[in-house]
Coordinates of C-alpha atoms and ligand atoms in Angstrom, one line a residue:
X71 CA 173.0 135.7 94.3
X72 CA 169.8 134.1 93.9
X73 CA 167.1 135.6 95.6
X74 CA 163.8 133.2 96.2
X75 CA 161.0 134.2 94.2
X76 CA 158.3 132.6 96.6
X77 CA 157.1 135.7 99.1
X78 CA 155.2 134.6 102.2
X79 CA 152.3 136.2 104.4
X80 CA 154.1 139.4 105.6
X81 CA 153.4 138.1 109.3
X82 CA 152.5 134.9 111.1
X83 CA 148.9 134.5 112.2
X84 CA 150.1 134.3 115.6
X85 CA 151.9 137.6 115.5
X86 CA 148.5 138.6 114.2
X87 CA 146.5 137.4 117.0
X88 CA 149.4 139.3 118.9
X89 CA 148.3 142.9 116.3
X90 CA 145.0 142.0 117.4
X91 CA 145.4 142.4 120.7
X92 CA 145.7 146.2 119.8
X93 CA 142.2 146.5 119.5
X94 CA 139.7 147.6 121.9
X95 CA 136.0 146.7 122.4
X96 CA 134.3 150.5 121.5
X97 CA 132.0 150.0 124.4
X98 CA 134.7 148.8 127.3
X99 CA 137.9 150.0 125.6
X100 CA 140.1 148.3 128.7
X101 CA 139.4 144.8 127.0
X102 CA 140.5 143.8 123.4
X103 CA 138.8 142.0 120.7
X104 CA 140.7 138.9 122.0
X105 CA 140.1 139.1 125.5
X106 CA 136.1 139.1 124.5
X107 CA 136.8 136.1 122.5
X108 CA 135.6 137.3 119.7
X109 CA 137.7 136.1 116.8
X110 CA 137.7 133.0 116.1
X111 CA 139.9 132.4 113.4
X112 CA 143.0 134.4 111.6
X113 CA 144.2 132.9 108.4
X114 CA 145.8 133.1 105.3
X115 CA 143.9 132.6 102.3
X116 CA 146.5 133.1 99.5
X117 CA 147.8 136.6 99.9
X118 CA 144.5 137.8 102.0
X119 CA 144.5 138.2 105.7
X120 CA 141.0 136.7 106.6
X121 CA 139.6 137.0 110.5
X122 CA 136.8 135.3 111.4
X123 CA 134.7 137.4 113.9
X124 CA 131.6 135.8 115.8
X125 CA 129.8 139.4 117.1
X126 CA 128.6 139.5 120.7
X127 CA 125.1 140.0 120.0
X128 CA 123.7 139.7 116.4
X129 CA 123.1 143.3 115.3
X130 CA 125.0 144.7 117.3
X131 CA 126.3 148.0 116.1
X132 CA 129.5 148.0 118.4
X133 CA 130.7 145.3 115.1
X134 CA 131.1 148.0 112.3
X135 CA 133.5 149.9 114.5
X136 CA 135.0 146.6 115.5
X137 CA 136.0 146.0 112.0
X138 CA 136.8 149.4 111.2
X139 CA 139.5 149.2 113.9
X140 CA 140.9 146.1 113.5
X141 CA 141.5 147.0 109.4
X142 CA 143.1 149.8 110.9
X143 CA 145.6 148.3 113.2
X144 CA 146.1 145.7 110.6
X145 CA 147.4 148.2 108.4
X146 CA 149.5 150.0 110.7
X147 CA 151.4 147.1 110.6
X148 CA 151.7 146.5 107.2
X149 CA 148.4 144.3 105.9
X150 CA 146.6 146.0 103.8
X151 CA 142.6 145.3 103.6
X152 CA 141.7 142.0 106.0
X153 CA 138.7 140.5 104.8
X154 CA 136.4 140.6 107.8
X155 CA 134.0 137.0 107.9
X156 CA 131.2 136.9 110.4
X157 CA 130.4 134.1 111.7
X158 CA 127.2 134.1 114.0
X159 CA 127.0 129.9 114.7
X160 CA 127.7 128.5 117.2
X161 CA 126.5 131.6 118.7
X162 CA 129.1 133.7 121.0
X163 CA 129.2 132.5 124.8
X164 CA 131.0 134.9 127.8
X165 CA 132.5 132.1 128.1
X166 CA 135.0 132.7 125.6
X167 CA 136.1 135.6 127.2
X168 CA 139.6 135.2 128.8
X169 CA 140.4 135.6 132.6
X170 CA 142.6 138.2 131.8
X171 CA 139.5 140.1 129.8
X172 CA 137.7 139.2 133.0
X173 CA 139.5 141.0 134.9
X174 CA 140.0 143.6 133.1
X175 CA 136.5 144.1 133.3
X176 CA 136.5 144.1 137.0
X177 CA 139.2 146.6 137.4
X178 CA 136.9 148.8 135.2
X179 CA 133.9 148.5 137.2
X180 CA 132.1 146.1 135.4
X181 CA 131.0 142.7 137.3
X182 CA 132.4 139.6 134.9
X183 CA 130.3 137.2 133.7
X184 CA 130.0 134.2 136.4
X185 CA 129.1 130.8 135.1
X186 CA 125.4 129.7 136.3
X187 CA 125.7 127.5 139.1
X188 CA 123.4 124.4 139.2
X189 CA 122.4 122.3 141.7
X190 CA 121.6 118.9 140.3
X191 CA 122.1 117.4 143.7
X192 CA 118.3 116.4 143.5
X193 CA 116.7 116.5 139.5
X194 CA 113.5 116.9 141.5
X195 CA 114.1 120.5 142.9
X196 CA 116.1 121.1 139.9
X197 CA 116.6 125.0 140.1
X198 CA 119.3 127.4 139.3
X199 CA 120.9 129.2 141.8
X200 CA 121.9 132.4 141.2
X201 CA 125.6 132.9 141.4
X202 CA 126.6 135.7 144.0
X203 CA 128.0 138.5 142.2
X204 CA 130.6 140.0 143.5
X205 CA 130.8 143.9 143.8
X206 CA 133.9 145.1 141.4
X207 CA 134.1 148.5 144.0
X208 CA 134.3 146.7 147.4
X209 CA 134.2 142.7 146.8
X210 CA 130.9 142.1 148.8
X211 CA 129.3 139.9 147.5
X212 CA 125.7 141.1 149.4
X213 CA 124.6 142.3 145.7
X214 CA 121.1 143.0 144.6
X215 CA 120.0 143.1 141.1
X216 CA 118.2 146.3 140.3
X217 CA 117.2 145.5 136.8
X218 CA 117.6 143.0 134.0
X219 CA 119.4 145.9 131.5
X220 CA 121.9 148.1 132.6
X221 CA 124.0 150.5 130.6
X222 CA 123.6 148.1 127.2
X223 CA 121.2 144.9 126.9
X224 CA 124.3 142.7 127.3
X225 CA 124.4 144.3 131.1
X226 CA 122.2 144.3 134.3
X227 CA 122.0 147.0 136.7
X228 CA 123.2 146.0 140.3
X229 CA 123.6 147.7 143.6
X230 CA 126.0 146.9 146.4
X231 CA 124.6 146.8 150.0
X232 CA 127.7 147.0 151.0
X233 CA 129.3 150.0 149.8
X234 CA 125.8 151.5 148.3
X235 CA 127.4 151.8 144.8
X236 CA 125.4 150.7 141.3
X237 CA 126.7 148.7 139.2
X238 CA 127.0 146.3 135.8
X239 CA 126.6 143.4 135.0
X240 CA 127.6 141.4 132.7
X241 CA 125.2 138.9 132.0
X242 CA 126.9 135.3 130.5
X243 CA 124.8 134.3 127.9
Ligands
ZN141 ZN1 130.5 147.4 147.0

C-alpha cells in the first residue's frame, strides 16, 4: 500500500480559531482572545502556524502573557511553537469585540463598550451624546461617571444611582 508522502497542517485554521477560543484575556479571564477580537489572522505559512495579533493598547503588558498562553494551548493540541506577528495598524477598535465577548463582560461586572451615539440631525449643534450606560448589577441605566480610569486605562470608573454600586467601564476606543 502506498502511503502519500505530502503531510498537511496538523489542523485546519478554523479548528485553530476554535484552540483559540481556549485562551483567556489575563486581565478579564471570562472573555477569550477571540471574543476581544484580537487576532486577526491564523495561517499557514509552510509548516509554521502564524497568528496575527493586533494588541489592545500598544504596550500593553497583558500581550506577553497573551502570547505565552496561546503558544501554550497551541501546543496542548499538538502545534508546536506558533510564530506570534503583531500587528498594531489599523489600530484595535472595541468594536471588534464580539457580542458574545460583550456579554460576557457584562455578566462579569464590567459595562461593554457602547458605540458613541451622534446626533447629526443638525451639523450646526454637532455634539456627541453620551451613550447611557447601562449598570451590569441592576440595568439602570441612571449611571454617573466617576472618573475617566477605572481599574486599567482601558476602563472608567462608574456608579449606579440606582443600586449605589461602582463600576467599569469599558471605554470603546
Ligand atoms: Zn445598578
Amino acid at each position: 500500500m502506498v502511503v502519500s508522502a505530502t503531510v498537511g497542517p496538523p489542523a485546519s485554521t478554523d479548528q485553530i480559531w476554535h484552540w483559540l477560543g481556549e485562551v483567556s484575556d489575563p486581565e478579564i479571564p471570562v472573555i477569550s482572545v477571540t471574543d476581544l477580537g484580537i487576532i486577526r489572522a491564523v495561517e499557514w505559512q509552510g509548516d509554521e502556524c502564524v497568528i496575527t495579533i493586533t494588541p489592545t493598547y500598544s504596550g500593553c503588558p497583558a500581550m506577553d502573557v497573551i502570547a505565552e498562553e496561546i503558544t501554550k494551548v497551541l501546543h496542548s493540541h499538538g502545534i508546536n511553537l506558533p510564530s506570534i506577528v503583531y500587528q498594531l495598524s489599523p489600530a484595535w477598535s472595541t468594536d471588534w469585540m464580539t457580542e458574545a465577548g460583550k456579554q460576557k463582560l457584562s455578566g462579569y461586572g464590567i459595562a461593554p463598550p457602547q458605540q458613541q451615539v451622534v446626533d447629526i440631525s443638525s451639523i450646526r449643534r454637532y455634539r456627541e451624546l453620551q451613550p447611557a450606560i447601562v449598570c451590569p448589577q441592576c440595568g439602570s441605566v441612571d449611571t454617573q461617571l466617576v472618573s475617566q480610569f477605572g481599574s486599567t486605562a482601558c476602563k472608567a470608573l462608574y456608579k449606579c444611582r440606582a443600586c449605589l454600586e461602582p463600576f467599569d467601564y469599558f471605554k470603546p476606543h
